[in-house]
Tab-separated table of C-alpha atoms in Angstrom:
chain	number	residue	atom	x	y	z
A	1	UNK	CA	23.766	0.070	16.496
A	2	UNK	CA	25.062	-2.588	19.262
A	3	UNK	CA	24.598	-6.245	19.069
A	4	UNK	CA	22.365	-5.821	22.010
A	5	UNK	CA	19.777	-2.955	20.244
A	6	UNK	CA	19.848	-4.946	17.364
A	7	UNK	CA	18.346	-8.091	19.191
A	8	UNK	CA	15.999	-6.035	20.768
A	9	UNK	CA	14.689	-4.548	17.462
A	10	UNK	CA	14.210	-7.670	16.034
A	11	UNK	CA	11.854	-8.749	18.595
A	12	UNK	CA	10.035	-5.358	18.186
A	13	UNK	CA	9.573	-5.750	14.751
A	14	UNK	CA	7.986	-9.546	15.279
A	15	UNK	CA	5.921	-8.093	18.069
A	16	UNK	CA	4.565	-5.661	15.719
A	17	UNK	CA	3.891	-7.479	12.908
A	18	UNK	CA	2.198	-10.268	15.302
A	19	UNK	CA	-0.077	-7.289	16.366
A	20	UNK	CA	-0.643	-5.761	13.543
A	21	UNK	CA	-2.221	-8.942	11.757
A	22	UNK	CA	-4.651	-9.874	15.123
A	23	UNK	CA	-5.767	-6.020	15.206
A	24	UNK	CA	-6.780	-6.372	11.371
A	25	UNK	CA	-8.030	-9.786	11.877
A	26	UNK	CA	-10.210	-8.934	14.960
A	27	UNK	CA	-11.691	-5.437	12.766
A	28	UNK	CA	-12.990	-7.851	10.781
A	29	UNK	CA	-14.304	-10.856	13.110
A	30	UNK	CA	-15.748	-8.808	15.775
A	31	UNK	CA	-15.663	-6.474	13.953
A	32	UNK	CA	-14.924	-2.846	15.065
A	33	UNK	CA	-18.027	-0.745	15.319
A	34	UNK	CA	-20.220	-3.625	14.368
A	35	UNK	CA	-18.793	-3.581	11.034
A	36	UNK	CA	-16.402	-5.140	8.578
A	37	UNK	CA	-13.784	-2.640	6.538
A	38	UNK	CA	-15.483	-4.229	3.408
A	39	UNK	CA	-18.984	-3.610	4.153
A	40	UNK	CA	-17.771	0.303	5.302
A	41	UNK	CA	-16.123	0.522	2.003
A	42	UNK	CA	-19.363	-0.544	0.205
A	43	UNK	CA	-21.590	1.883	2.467
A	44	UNK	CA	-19.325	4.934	1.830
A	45	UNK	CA	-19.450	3.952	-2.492
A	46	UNK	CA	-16.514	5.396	-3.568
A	47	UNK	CA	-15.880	4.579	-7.366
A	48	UNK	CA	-12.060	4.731	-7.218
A	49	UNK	CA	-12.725	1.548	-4.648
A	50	UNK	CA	-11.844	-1.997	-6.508
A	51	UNK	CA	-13.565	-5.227	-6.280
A	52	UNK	CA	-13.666	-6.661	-2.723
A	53	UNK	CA	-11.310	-9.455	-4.307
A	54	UNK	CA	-8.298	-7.235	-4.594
A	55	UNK	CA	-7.999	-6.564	-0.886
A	56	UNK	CA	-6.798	-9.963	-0.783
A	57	UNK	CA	-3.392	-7.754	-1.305
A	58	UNK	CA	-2.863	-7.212	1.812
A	59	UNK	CA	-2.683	-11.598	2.703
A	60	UNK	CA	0.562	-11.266	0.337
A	61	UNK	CA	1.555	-7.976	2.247
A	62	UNK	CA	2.139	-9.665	5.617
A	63	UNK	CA	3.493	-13.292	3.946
A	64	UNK	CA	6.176	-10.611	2.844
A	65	UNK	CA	6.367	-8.521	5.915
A	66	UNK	CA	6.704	-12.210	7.606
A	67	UNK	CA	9.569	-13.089	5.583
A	68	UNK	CA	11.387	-10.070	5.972
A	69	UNK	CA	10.804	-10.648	9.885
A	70	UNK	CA	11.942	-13.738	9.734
A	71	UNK	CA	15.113	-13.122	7.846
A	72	UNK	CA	16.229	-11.021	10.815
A	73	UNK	CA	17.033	-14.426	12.799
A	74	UNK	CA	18.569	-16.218	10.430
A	75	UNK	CA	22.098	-15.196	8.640
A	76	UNK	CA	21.934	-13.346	5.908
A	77	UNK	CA	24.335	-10.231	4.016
A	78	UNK	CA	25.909	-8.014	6.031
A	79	UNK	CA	24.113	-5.272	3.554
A	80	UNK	CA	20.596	-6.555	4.556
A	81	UNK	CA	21.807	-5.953	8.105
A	82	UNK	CA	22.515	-2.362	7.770
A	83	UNK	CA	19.470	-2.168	6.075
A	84	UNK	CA	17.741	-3.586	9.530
A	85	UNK	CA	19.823	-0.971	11.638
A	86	UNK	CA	18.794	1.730	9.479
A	87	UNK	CA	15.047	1.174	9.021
A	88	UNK	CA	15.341	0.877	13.101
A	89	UNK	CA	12.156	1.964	14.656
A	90	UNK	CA	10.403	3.122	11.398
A	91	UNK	CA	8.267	-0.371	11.561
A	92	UNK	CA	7.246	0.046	14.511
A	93	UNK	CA	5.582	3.119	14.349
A	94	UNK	CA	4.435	2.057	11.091
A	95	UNK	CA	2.562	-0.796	13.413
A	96	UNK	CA	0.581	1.672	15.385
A	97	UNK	CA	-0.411	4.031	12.230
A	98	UNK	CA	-1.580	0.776	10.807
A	99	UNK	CA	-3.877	0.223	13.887
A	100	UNK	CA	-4.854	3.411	14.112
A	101	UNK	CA	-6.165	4.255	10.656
A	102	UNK	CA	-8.684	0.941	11.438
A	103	UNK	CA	-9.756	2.195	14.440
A	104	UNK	CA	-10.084	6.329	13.237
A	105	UNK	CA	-11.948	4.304	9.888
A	106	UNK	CA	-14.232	2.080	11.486
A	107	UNK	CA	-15.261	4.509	13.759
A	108	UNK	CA	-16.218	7.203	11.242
A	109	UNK	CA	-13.167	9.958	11.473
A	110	UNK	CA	-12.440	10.023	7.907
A	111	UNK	CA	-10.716	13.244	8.017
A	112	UNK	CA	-8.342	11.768	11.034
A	113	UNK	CA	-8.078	8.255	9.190
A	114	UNK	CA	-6.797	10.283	6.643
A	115	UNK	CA	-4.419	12.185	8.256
A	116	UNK	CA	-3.047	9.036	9.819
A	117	UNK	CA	-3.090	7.520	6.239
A	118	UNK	CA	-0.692	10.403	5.343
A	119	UNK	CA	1.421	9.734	7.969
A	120	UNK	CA	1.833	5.807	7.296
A	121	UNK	CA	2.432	5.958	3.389
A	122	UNK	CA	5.409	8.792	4.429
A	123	UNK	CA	6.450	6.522	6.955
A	124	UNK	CA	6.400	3.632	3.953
A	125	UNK	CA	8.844	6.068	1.703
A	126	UNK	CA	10.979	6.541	4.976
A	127	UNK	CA	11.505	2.893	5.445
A	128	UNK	CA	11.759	2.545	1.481
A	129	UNK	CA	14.541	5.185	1.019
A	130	UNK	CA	16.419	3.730	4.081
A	131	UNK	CA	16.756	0.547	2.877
A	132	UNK	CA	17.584	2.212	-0.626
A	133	UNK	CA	20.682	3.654	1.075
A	134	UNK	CA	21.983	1.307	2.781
A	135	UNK	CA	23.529	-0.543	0.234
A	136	UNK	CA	23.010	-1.413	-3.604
A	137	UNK	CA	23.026	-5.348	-2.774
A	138	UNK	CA	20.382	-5.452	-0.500
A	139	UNK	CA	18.521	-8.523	-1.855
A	140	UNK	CA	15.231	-8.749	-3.022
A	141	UNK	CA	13.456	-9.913	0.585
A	142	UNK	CA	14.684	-6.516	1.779
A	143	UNK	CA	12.762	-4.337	-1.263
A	144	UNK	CA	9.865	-6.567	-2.121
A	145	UNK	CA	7.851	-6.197	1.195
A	146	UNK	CA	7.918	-2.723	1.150
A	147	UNK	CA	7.608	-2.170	-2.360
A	148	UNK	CA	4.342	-3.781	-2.037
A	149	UNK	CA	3.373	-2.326	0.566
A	150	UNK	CA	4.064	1.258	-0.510
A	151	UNK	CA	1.984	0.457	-3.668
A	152	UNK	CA	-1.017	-0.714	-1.983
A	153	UNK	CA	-1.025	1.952	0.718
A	154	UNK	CA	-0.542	4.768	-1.993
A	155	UNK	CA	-4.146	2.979	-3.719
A	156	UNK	CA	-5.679	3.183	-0.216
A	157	UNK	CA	-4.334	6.921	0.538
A	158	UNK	CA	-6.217	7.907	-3.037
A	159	UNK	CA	-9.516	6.107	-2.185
A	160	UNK	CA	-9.019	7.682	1.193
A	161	UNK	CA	-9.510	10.595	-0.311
A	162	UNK	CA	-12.725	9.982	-2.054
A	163	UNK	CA	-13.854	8.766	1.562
A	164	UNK	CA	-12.896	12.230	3.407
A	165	UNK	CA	-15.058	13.796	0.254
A	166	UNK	CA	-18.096	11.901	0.333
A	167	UNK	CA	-17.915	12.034	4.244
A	168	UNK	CA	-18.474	16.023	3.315
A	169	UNK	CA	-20.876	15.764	1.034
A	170	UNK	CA	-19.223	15.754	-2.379
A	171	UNK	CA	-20.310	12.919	-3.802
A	172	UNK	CA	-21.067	14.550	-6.646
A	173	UNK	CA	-20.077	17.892	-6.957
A	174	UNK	CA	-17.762	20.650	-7.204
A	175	UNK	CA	-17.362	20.660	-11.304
A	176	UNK	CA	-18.032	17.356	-12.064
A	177	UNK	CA	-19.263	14.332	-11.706
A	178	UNK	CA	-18.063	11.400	-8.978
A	179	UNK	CA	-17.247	9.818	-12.152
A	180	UNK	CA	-15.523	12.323	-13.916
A	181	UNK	CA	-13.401	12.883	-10.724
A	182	UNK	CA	-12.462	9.350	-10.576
A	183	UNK	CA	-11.378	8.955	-14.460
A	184	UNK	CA	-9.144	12.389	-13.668
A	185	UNK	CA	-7.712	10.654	-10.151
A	186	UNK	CA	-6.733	7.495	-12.617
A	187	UNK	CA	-4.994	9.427	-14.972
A	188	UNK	CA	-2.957	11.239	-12.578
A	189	UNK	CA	-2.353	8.334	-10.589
A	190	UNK	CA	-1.130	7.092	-13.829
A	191	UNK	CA	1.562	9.585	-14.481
A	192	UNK	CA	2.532	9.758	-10.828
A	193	UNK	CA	3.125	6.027	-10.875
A	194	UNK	CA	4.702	5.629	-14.568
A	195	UNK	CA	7.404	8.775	-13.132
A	196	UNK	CA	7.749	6.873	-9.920
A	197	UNK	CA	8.694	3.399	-11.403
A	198	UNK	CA	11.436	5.226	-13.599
A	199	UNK	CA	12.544	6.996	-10.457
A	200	UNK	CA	12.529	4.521	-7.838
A	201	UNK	CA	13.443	1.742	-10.376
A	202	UNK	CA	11.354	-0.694	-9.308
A	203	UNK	CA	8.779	-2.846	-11.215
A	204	UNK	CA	7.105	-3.757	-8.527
A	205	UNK	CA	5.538	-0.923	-7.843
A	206	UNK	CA	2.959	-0.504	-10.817
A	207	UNK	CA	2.532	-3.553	-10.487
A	208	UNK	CA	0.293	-3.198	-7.389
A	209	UNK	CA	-1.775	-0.145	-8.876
A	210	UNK	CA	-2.089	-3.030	-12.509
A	211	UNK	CA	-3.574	-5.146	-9.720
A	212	UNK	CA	-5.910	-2.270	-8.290
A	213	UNK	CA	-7.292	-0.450	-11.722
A	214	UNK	CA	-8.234	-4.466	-12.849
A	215	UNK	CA	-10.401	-4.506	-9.809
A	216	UNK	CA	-11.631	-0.819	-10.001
A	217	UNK	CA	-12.514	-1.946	-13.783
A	218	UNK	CA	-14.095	-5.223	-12.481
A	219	UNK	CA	-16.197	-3.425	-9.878
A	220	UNK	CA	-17.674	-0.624	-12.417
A	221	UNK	CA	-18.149	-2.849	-15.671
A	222	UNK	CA	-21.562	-2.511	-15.984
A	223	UNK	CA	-22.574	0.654	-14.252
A	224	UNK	CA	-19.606	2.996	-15.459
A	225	UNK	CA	-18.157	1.430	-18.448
A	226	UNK	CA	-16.355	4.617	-19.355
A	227	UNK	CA	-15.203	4.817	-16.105
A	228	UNK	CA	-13.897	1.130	-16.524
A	229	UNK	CA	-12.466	1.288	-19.390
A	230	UNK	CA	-10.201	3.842	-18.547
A	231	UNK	CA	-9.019	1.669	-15.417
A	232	UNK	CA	-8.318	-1.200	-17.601
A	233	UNK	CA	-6.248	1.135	-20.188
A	234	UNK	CA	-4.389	2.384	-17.236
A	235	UNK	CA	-3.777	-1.008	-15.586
A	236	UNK	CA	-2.932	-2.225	-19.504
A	237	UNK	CA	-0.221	0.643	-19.674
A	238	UNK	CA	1.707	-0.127	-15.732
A	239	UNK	CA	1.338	-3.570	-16.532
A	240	UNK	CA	2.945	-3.329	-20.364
A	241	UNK	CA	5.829	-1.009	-18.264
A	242	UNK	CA	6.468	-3.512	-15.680
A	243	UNK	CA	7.151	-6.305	-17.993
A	244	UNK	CA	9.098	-4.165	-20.164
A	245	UNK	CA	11.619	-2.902	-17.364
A	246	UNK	CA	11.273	-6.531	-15.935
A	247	UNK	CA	13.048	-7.869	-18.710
A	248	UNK	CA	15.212	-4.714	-18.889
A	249	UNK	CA	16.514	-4.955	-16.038
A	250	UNK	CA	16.794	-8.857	-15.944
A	251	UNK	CA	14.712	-8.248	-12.195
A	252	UNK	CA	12.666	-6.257	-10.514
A	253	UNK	CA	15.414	-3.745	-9.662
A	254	UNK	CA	17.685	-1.808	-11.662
A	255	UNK	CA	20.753	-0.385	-9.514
């Protein structure tokens, strides 16, 4: 990439994340359809949804995504460069999936929100994997936003999931119970996640779904202890890994 493509793509990717925080901020203050994302999320009652607290996430996501922005105009490694170069337009598209899943979920097209959700956690792995290649030394700035990120969006893209089925009708059906459903979704998610940590290396990453099943546990206490308790085991178990490969590693990141 030329000197001059380069500039330009770092003014994209401020552009975008400028617009992508006043589109979220205005879904809530207007908000879209006459109502917030939290008070949709309450309406629709899916269990695998945490405590309205934990969505203070996605505060943390931008400071990060801000940083990493921002590190694109000072000098830094040559490595986090070609990280820059090869990521190229992936943010940017990842900028109007972002707006678009508010506007498909606000507006009640669950199955579409959904698809777009699909499409913006790939586009997360893209962006992930690219700045995986480009070099081992990339520093932590480079990984941590996305890391983050990824996690969170791979929590949303499961509750997404409960959405598009109560949306349906299946609130409580096919086999079993909404609960039962859930408890099964957190121990998969748990084994996906554990195998993903090994595999990406990265500690970060349970560390966001630790974050989530605390909430989910918060949110059912009293109403689904079962339900709860298996949350807080699971969050127990990513959070026991994380430390453990934290000190491993010495880091978040074992290359």
């Amino acid at each position: 990439m030329t000197q001059r493509k380069l500039q330009k793509l770092k003014w994209i990717n401020l552009m975008t994340l400028i617009v992508v925080i006043i589109i979220n901020a205005l879904s809530n203050t207007l908000p879209f359809n006459n109502i917030t994302t939290g008070e949709l999320a309450d309406r629709l009652n899916v269990l695998f949804t945490p405590a309205g607290y934990v969505f203070s996430i996605w505060s943390v996501i931008y400071a990060l995504l801000a940083i990493w922005v921002i590190r694109q105009f000072i000098s830094i490694q040559d490595v986090d460069y070609a990280a820059y170069e090869r990521i190229g337009l992936a943010f940017f598209i990842n900028g109007l999936l972002n707006g678009s899943w508010l506007l498909a979920f606000h507006y009640g097209y669950f199955i579409l929100s959904m698809v777009i959700m699909t499409a913006l956690l790939i586009n997360l792995i893209m962006i992930y994997y690219r700045i995986d290649g480009a070099h081992s030394n990339v520093t932590i700035w480079m990984r941590l936003p996305f890391s983050v990120y990824m996690g969170w969006i791979s929590v949303a893209f499961i509750v997404n999931i409960g959405v598009v089925f109560n949306s349906l009708g299946f609130e409580d059906g096919l086999w079993l119970s909404a609960e039962m459903w859930t408890i099964l979704g957190l121990i998969i998610a748990l084994i996906i996640v554990g195998y993903l940590t090994t595999a990406l290396k990265d500690a970060v990453y349970p560390l966001v779904f630790t974050w989530a099943f605390i909430g989910i546990a918060v949110e059912r206490w009293h109403e689904y202890t079962f339900l709860a308790y298996t949350a807080l085991i699971s969050a127990i178990i990513l959070g026991a890994m994380a430390l453990y490969l934290f000190i491993k590693w010495k880091g978040f990141y074992h290359r």
